Coordinates of C-alpha atoms and ligand atoms in Angstrom, one line a residue:
M1 CA 134.0 47.2 41.8
D2 CA 133.8 43.4 41.7
K3 CA 131.5 41.7 39.2
L4 CA 130.2 38.2 38.9
V5 CA 130.5 36.3 35.7
I6 CA 128.1 33.4 35.3
R7 CA 127.8 31.0 32.5
G8 CA 124.3 29.5 32.6
G9 CA 122.9 26.1 31.8
Q10 CA 124.5 23.9 34.5
P11 CA 122.0 22.1 36.7
L12 CA 123.1 22.4 40.3
S13 CA 123.8 19.2 42.2
G14 CA 125.4 18.0 45.4
A15 CA 125.1 20.0 48.7
I16 CA 125.3 23.6 49.8
R17 CA 125.8 24.6 53.5
V18 CA 123.7 27.5 54.8
S19 CA 125.4 30.1 57.0
G20 CA 124.0 31.8 60.0
A21 CA 121.3 34.4 59.5
K22 CA 122.5 37.9 58.9
N23 CA 119.2 39.4 60.0
A24 CA 119.4 37.5 63.3
A25 CA 123.1 38.3 63.9
L26 CA 122.7 42.0 63.5
P27 CA 120.2 42.5 66.4
A28 CA 122.1 40.0 68.5
M29 CA 125.3 42.1 68.1
A30 CA 123.4 45.2 69.1
A31 CA 122.1 43.4 72.2
C32 CA 125.7 43.3 73.5
L33 CA 125.2 47.0 74.4
L34 CA 122.8 46.0 77.1
T35 CA 125.5 44.5 79.4
A36 CA 129.0 45.2 80.6
E37 CA 129.7 41.4 80.4
P38 CA 130.9 39.5 77.3
V39 CA 128.4 38.2 74.8
Q40 CA 129.6 35.4 72.6
L41 CA 127.9 34.7 69.3
S42 CA 128.5 31.7 67.1
N43 CA 127.3 30.8 63.6
I44 CA 127.9 34.4 62.6
P45 CA 127.9 34.7 58.8
D46 CA 131.0 36.1 57.2
V47 CA 129.3 39.0 55.3
R48 CA 129.9 42.7 55.0
D49 CA 127.0 43.8 57.2
I50 CA 128.5 42.0 60.1
Q51 CA 131.8 43.8 59.6
T52 CA 129.9 47.1 59.4
T53 CA 128.1 46.4 62.7
R54 CA 131.3 45.4 64.4
A55 CA 132.9 48.7 63.2
L56 CA 129.8 50.6 64.5
L57 CA 130.0 48.9 67.9
E58 CA 133.7 49.6 68.1
T59 CA 133.1 53.3 67.7
M60 CA 131.0 53.1 70.8
G61 CA 133.7 51.5 72.9
V62 CA 132.7 47.9 72.5
E63 CA 135.7 45.5 72.6
T64 CA 135.4 42.8 69.9
E65 CA 137.3 39.6 69.3
G66 CA 136.9 36.8 66.8
S67 CA 136.3 36.9 63.1
G68 CA 133.7 36.3 60.5
G69 CA 135.9 33.6 59.0
R70 CA 135.7 31.6 62.2
H71 CA 132.0 32.4 62.5
Q72 CA 132.4 33.5 66.1
I73 CA 132.5 36.9 67.7
Q74 CA 132.9 38.1 71.3
L75 CA 131.6 41.5 72.1
R76 CA 132.1 43.3 75.4
A77 CA 130.5 46.7 76.0
Q78 CA 132.2 47.2 79.4
A79 CA 131.9 51.0 79.1
I80 CA 130.0 52.8 76.3
T81 CA 132.2 55.8 75.5
H82 CA 130.1 57.2 72.6
A83 CA 126.4 56.5 72.5
Q84 CA 126.1 57.5 68.9
A85 CA 125.6 55.9 65.5
D86 CA 127.1 58.1 62.9
Y87 CA 125.6 59.0 59.5
E88 CA 128.5 57.5 57.7
L89 CA 127.7 54.0 58.9
V90 CA 123.9 54.3 59.1
K91 CA 123.7 55.4 55.5
T92 CA 125.4 52.2 54.4
M93 CA 123.4 49.9 56.6
R94 CA 119.9 50.8 57.9
A95 CA 120.0 48.1 60.6
S96 CA 122.5 50.3 62.5
T97 CA 119.3 51.9 63.9
L98 CA 119.0 48.7 66.0
V99 CA 121.5 50.3 68.5
L100 CA 118.9 53.0 69.5
G101 CA 116.9 50.9 71.9
P102 CA 119.8 49.2 73.7
L103 CA 121.9 52.4 73.9
L104 CA 119.0 54.2 75.5
A105 CA 118.2 51.5 77.9
R106 CA 121.8 51.1 79.1
T107 CA 123.0 54.6 79.1
G108 CA 119.9 56.8 79.2
Q109 CA 120.9 58.5 76.0
A110 CA 121.4 57.8 72.3
R111 CA 122.1 59.8 69.2
V112 CA 121.5 57.9 66.0
S113 CA 121.5 59.1 62.5
L114 CA 118.1 58.8 60.7
P115 CA 118.5 56.4 57.9
G116 CA 116.7 58.3 55.1
G117 CA 115.2 56.7 52.0
C118 CA 116.2 53.4 50.5
A119 CA 116.1 51.6 47.1
I120 CA 113.2 49.3 48.1
G121 CA 110.9 51.7 49.9
A122 CA 110.7 54.7 52.2
R123 CA 111.4 52.6 55.3
P124 CA 110.9 55.1 58.1
I125 CA 111.6 54.2 61.7
D126 CA 108.7 56.2 63.2
L127 CA 107.3 53.0 64.8
H128 CA 110.6 52.3 66.6
L129 CA 110.6 55.9 67.9
R130 CA 106.9 55.9 69.0
G131 CA 107.6 52.6 70.9
L132 CA 110.5 54.2 72.7
E133 CA 108.5 57.2 73.5
R134 CA 105.8 55.0 75.1
L135 CA 108.6 53.7 77.4
G136 CA 109.3 57.2 78.5
A137 CA 112.1 58.3 76.1
E138 CA 112.2 62.0 75.2
L139 CA 113.1 62.3 71.5
R140 CA 114.1 65.2 69.4
Q141 CA 115.5 65.5 65.9
E142 CA 118.8 67.4 65.4
H143 CA 120.8 67.8 62.2
G144 CA 119.5 64.5 60.7
Y145 CA 120.0 62.6 64.0
V146 CA 117.4 61.4 66.5
V147 CA 118.5 62.2 70.0
A148 CA 116.8 60.1 72.7
E149 CA 117.0 60.6 76.4
A150 CA 115.5 58.9 79.4
R151 CA 116.4 58.6 83.1
R152 CA 115.2 55.1 83.3
L153 CA 112.7 53.6 80.8
Q154 CA 109.4 52.7 82.3
G155 CA 107.4 49.6 81.2
N156 CA 104.2 50.4 79.3
S157 CA 101.9 48.9 76.6
Y158 CA 102.5 49.7 72.9
S159 CA 100.9 48.4 69.8
F160 CA 102.8 48.7 66.6
D161 CA 100.6 50.3 63.9
R162 CA 102.1 47.8 61.4
V163 CA 104.3 44.8 61.8
T164 CA 108.0 45.8 61.8
V165 CA 110.8 43.4 62.3
T166 CA 113.6 45.7 63.4
G167 CA 111.1 47.9 65.2
T168 CA 110.0 45.0 67.3
E169 CA 113.6 44.1 68.0
D170 CA 114.6 47.7 68.9
V171 CA 111.7 48.3 71.3
L172 CA 112.1 44.8 72.8
M173 CA 115.8 45.5 73.6
A174 CA 114.8 48.7 75.3
A175 CA 112.0 47.1 77.3
V176 CA 114.1 44.4 78.8
L177 CA 115.9 47.0 81.0
A178 CA 112.8 49.2 81.6
K179 CA 111.2 49.3 85.0
G180 CA 108.2 47.1 85.3
E181 CA 106.1 45.4 82.7
T182 CA 105.9 46.1 79.0
V183 CA 103.3 44.6 76.7
L184 CA 104.1 44.9 73.0
S185 CA 101.3 44.0 70.5
N186 CA 101.2 43.6 66.8
C187 CA 104.8 42.4 67.0
A188 CA 106.7 40.8 64.2
R189 CA 106.8 37.0 64.6
E190 CA 109.8 36.3 62.5
P191 CA 112.3 33.7 63.6
E192 CA 114.9 36.4 63.9
V193 CA 112.8 38.1 66.6
V194 CA 112.5 34.8 68.4
D195 CA 116.3 34.3 68.2
L196 CA 116.9 37.7 69.7
A197 CA 114.5 37.0 72.5
A198 CA 116.3 33.7 73.2
L199 CA 119.7 35.5 73.5
L200 CA 118.2 38.2 75.7
T201 CA 116.7 35.5 77.9
R202 CA 120.1 33.9 78.2
M203 CA 121.4 37.3 79.3
G204 CA 118.8 37.4 82.1
A205 CA 115.8 39.1 80.5
R206 CA 112.3 38.0 81.3
I207 CA 110.3 37.7 78.0
E208 CA 107.2 35.8 77.1
G209 CA 105.4 35.4 73.8
A210 CA 108.3 36.0 71.3
G211 CA 107.1 34.4 68.0
T212 CA 103.5 35.5 68.7
S213 CA 102.1 38.9 68.1
T214 CA 102.1 39.9 71.8
I215 CA 105.3 40.0 73.7
Q216 CA 105.4 40.5 77.4
V217 CA 108.5 41.7 79.2
Q218 CA 109.2 42.0 82.9
G219 CA 112.0 44.6 83.1
V220 CA 115.2 43.7 85.0
D221 CA 117.8 46.0 86.6
Q222 CA 120.7 44.6 84.6
L223 CA 121.7 41.9 82.2
G224 CA 124.7 39.6 82.1
G225 CA 126.9 38.0 79.5
A226 CA 125.8 34.9 77.5
S227 CA 126.8 32.6 74.7
H228 CA 124.4 32.1 71.8
R229 CA 124.3 30.3 68.5
I230 CA 122.6 32.3 65.7
I231 CA 119.8 30.5 63.7
A232 CA 120.4 29.4 60.1
D233 CA 119.7 31.9 57.4
R234 CA 116.3 31.0 56.0
I235 CA 116.6 33.5 53.1
E236 CA 119.9 32.1 52.0
A237 CA 118.4 28.6 52.2
G238 CA 115.4 29.7 50.2
T239 CA 117.7 31.3 47.6
F240 CA 119.6 28.0 47.1
I241 CA 116.4 26.0 46.9
M242 CA 115.3 28.3 44.0
A243 CA 118.7 28.2 42.4
A244 CA 118.5 24.4 42.2
L245 CA 115.0 24.6 40.7
I246 CA 115.8 27.3 38.2
T247 CA 118.6 25.1 36.8
G248 CA 116.5 22.0 36.8
G249 CA 118.9 20.5 39.3
A250 CA 118.7 18.5 42.5
L251 CA 120.3 19.9 45.6
E252 CA 120.8 19.1 49.3
V253 CA 120.6 22.4 51.3
T254 CA 122.2 21.6 54.6
H255 CA 122.6 23.2 58.1
C256 CA 119.2 25.0 57.7
Q257 CA 116.0 25.1 59.7
P258 CA 113.3 23.8 57.4
E259 CA 110.6 24.9 59.9
H260 CA 111.3 28.5 59.0
L261 CA 110.7 27.9 55.3
G262 CA 107.1 26.7 55.2
G263 CA 105.7 29.6 53.2
L264 CA 108.1 29.1 50.4
I265 CA 108.1 25.3 50.4
E266 CA 104.3 25.2 50.1
R267 CA 104.2 27.4 47.1
L268 CA 107.1 25.5 45.4
E269 CA 105.4 22.2 46.0
E270 CA 102.3 23.6 44.3
A271 CA 104.5 24.6 41.4
G272 CA 105.7 21.0 41.1
A273 CA 109.0 21.0 43.0
R274 CA 109.7 17.9 45.1
F275 CA 111.2 18.1 48.6
R276 CA 112.7 15.7 51.1
I277 CA 112.7 17.5 54.5
E278 CA 114.9 16.4 57.4
A279 CA 115.7 18.0 60.7
S280 CA 118.3 20.3 59.4
S281 CA 118.5 19.8 55.7
I282 CA 116.2 20.1 52.7
G283 CA 116.6 18.0 49.6
V284 CA 115.0 19.6 46.5
A285 CA 114.5 18.5 43.0
A286 CA 112.7 20.1 40.0
G287 CA 110.9 16.9 38.9
G288 CA 110.0 18.2 35.5
R289 CA 108.8 21.6 34.3
L290 CA 107.5 23.9 37.1
G291 CA 104.1 25.5 36.8
A292 CA 103.3 29.2 37.6
V293 CA 102.0 29.9 41.1
D294 CA 100.8 33.3 42.3
I295 CA 102.2 34.6 45.6
A296 CA 101.8 37.7 47.8
T297 CA 104.5 38.6 50.2
A298 CA 103.5 38.8 53.9
E299 CA 104.9 39.0 57.4
Y300 CA 106.1 35.7 58.8
P301 CA 104.9 33.0 58.5
G302 CA 103.8 34.2 55.1
F303 CA 105.9 34.4 52.0
A304 CA 109.0 36.4 52.8
T305 CA 109.6 39.7 50.9
D306 CA 113.3 38.8 51.0
L307 CA 112.5 35.8 48.7
Q308 CA 110.2 37.7 46.3
A309 CA 112.9 38.7 43.8
Q310 CA 114.4 35.2 43.6
Y311 CA 110.9 33.8 43.2
M312 CA 110.3 36.2 40.3
A313 CA 113.4 34.9 38.5
L314 CA 112.2 31.4 39.1
M315 CA 108.7 32.1 37.7
T316 CA 110.3 33.3 34.4
Q317 CA 111.1 29.6 33.9
A318 CA 107.7 28.2 35.0
V319 CA 104.9 27.4 32.5
G320 CA 102.0 29.9 32.7
T321 CA 101.5 33.3 34.3
A322 CA 102.3 34.1 37.9
A323 CA 101.1 37.2 39.7
I324 CA 103.6 38.4 42.4
T325 CA 102.2 40.9 44.9
E326 CA 104.6 42.8 47.1
T327 CA 102.8 44.0 50.2
I328 CA 105.7 44.9 52.5
F329 CA 107.8 47.4 50.5
E330 CA 106.5 49.8 47.9
N331 CA 109.4 49.7 45.5
R332 CA 110.8 46.2 45.5
F333 CA 110.5 45.3 41.8
M334 CA 113.7 46.9 40.5
H335 CA 115.0 43.4 39.5
A336 CA 112.1 43.0 37.1
L337 CA 113.5 45.5 34.6
E338 CA 116.9 43.7 34.6
L339 CA 115.2 40.3 34.3
N340 CA 113.3 41.7 31.2
R341 CA 116.6 42.7 29.7
M342 CA 117.6 39.1 29.9
G343 CA 114.5 38.1 28.0
A344 CA 111.9 37.7 30.8
S345 CA 108.3 38.9 30.2
I346 CA 107.3 40.8 33.4
R347 CA 104.8 43.6 33.6
I348 CA 104.6 45.8 36.6
E349 CA 101.1 46.9 37.7
G350 CA 101.6 48.9 40.9
R351 CA 102.3 46.5 43.6
R352 CA 101.8 43.5 41.4
A353 CA 104.2 42.0 38.9
V354 CA 102.8 39.6 36.3
V355 CA 105.4 37.1 35.0
R356 CA 104.6 35.3 31.8
G357 CA 106.6 32.1 31.5
R358 CA 108.4 30.3 30.2
S359 CA 110.9 32.7 28.6
A360 CA 114.2 31.8 27.2
L361 CA 116.7 33.9 29.1
A362 CA 119.9 35.1 27.5
G363 CA 123.1 36.3 29.3
A364 CA 123.5 40.0 29.5
A365 CA 125.4 42.7 31.4
V366 CA 123.1 43.6 34.4
Q367 CA 123.3 45.5 37.5
A368 CA 121.9 44.9 41.0
S369 CA 119.9 47.5 43.0
D370 CA 119.8 45.7 46.4
L371 CA 120.7 42.5 48.1
R372 CA 117.9 40.3 47.1
A373 CA 117.6 41.8 43.6
S374 CA 121.2 40.8 43.1
A375 CA 120.3 37.2 44.2
S376 CA 117.5 37.2 41.7
L377 CA 119.9 38.2 38.9
V378 CA 122.3 35.4 40.0
L379 CA 119.4 32.9 39.7
A380 CA 118.4 34.2 36.3
A381 CA 122.0 34.0 35.1
L382 CA 122.3 30.4 36.2
A383 CA 119.3 29.6 33.9
A384 CA 120.3 31.8 31.0
E385 CA 122.0 30.9 27.8
G386 CA 125.5 32.3 27.6
E387 CA 127.4 34.6 30.0
T388 CA 125.9 37.1 32.4
I389 CA 128.0 39.8 34.0
I390 CA 126.5 41.1 37.2
D391 CA 127.7 44.5 38.4
R392 CA 127.5 46.1 41.8
I393 CA 127.8 42.9 43.7
Y394 CA 128.8 44.7 46.8
H395 CA 125.1 44.3 47.6
L396 CA 125.5 40.5 47.5
D397 CA 128.6 40.6 49.7
R398 CA 126.5 42.4 52.4
G399 CA 124.3 39.4 53.0
Y400 CA 125.5 36.2 51.2
E401 CA 128.6 34.5 52.5
K402 CA 130.9 33.3 49.7
L403 CA 128.0 32.9 47.3
E404 CA 130.1 32.2 44.3
E405 CA 132.2 29.6 46.1
K406 CA 129.0 27.8 47.4
L407 CA 127.4 27.8 43.9
R408 CA 130.6 26.6 42.3
G409 CA 130.8 23.7 44.7
A410 CA 127.4 22.7 43.4
G411 CA 128.5 22.8 39.8
A412 CA 127.7 26.3 38.7
A413 CA 130.1 28.2 36.4
V414 CA 130.5 31.3 38.4
R415 CA 133.6 33.5 38.8
R416 CA 134.3 36.9 40.4
I417 CA 136.3 39.5 38.7
A418 CA 137.9 41.9 41.1
R419 CA 137.6 45.6 40.7
L420 CA 139.8 46.9 37.9
I421 CA 140.1 50.5 39.1
P422 CA 141.7 50.8 42.5
R423 CA 139.5 52.7 44.9
T424 CA 141.0 56.1 45.5
A425 CA 141.8 57.2 49.0
G426 CA 138.7 58.6 50.7
A427 CA 136.3 57.1 48.1
S428 CA 133.4 55.7 50.2
Q429 CA 131.3 52.6 49.7
P430 CA 128.3 53.5 47.6
R431 CA 125.1 54.2 49.4
T432 CA 123.2 51.0 49.5
A433 CA 119.8 49.6 50.4
G434 CA 118.5 46.7 52.4
A435 CA 119.3 45.1 55.8
Ligands
LIG501 C1 113.8 43.7 58.1 O1 113.8 45.1 57.7 C2 114.9 43.0 57.4 N1 116.2 43.6 57.8 C3 114.7 43.1 55.9 O2 115.7 42.4 55.2 C4 113.3 42.6 55.5 O3 113.0 42.8 54.2 C5 112.2 43.2 56.4 O4 112.5 43.1 57.8 C6 110.8 42.6 56.2 O5 110.9 41.3 56.4 C7 116.7 43.2 59.0 O6 116.2 42.4 59.7 C8 118.0 43.7 59.3 P1 110.2 46.3 58.6 P2 113.0 46.2 58.6 O7 110.4 47.4 59.6 O8 112.9 45.7 60.0 C9 107.3 49.9 57.3 C10 117.3 42.0 53.6 O9 117.3 41.9 52.3 N2 107.8 50.6 58.6 O10 109.7 45.0 59.0 O11 113.6 47.5 58.3 C11 108.5 49.7 56.3 O12 108.7 50.9 55.6 C12 116.5 43.1 54.3 O13 118.0 41.2 54.3 C13 107.3 51.8 58.9 O14 106.4 52.4 58.2 O15 111.6 46.1 57.9 C14 108.0 48.5 55.6 O16 107.1 48.9 54.6 C15 116.0 44.1 53.4 N3 107.7 52.4 60.0 C16 107.3 47.7 56.6 O17 107.0 48.6 57.7 C17 108.6 51.9 60.8 O18 109.0 52.5 61.9 C18 108.0 46.5 57.2 O19 109.4 46.9 57.4 C19 109.2 50.6 60.5 C20 108.7 50.0 59.4

């Protein structure tokens, strides 16, 4: 398996370009199942989860063109030959369950593997399923799969018991082809939901309220093709901002959407970071020692759980004690133990991590447990003395496009060592978390 080798101590400088948002691209790709016409997506990030989703859609009969390298993909679901998401793919990427709503709405049936547990929490999909039931789907569980059937979905009202991002997306994609009006309440307000609604609207859907907690949908009989540009990845942008700060550097983060990063920027300003915000770029500089600031993760527009691990690494370098409360996932502190191995002083108290700074970090061999935990270790390594070797970076490759190249371009000493043992035939990608 590939590893990253990072020699710490180089302040980042110059500019880093942000890619398209993985978590917006994944539902957008699933949305192609709603129409027989082509859907063209640009600003697609070149990351593993996109390749996995493409492979998943191809198993269903979707024709695909384009490549991650060109950041464009065309998807055409002229005929859906296999309305199923197999366990082998779902187990490597939970977001595969996003095909459930669109498959059901388009074909009247879907068979999707249940995702099972995950490294950051239990992450059930019960709220997706209940929403689909409210739209008239009949569901049963069979050999680890959920089997959904409906003649034609019927609009209805549904209130999510708790805010779920992919749950909102899944049920929204079903509702756009349901008969009549659907009112979804307690919806996720994340920019990725808004981006999906924008694509669906271009395809002919009638949606109001995306970005607020109540979304109203007037179902239509069919949808057509569309072209759509995926929003910038706010989590990648936030990761680079914190990478600059942890190294005491100054960086221009370009091709991003600063309006999506309010929760993070506010906290970092409080900690002493200085920002220059423009329409699509953010200039950030440390401006001296950072101070510790408490955060609690929350649904958008609050502090994103997907930035919590990176923030924890940053707080090891801030002066004072920061309490970090994780309210979204019950087990998302795995990085803390690895950070402690590098010299951090982090105590876990249930859903709260108490970080005592400032600690001198020292390079070590560490291993990542999920995508954002990996990013947190990369940040710590950039600030550590000596060399850090990060194992299991397939997690990073799922969601960060060419991370080491981007960081190298800003002056970091990062290299990848390719796997030494060739993968044996039939050996599968390890089971992973996230997305
Ligand atoms: C999305 O996951 C993201 N993934 C995650 O990003 C992100 O961490 C998360 O939203 C929260 O922002 C994609 O968009 C592809 P949720 P999702 O449903 O939709 C509970 C990354 O690193 N819940 O909003 O799966 C759930 O267990 C990834 O890029 C239920 O109980 O998250 C969690 O505690 C990781 N029942 C909470 O809700 C359900 O049916 C929020 O999860 C659904 C969710």
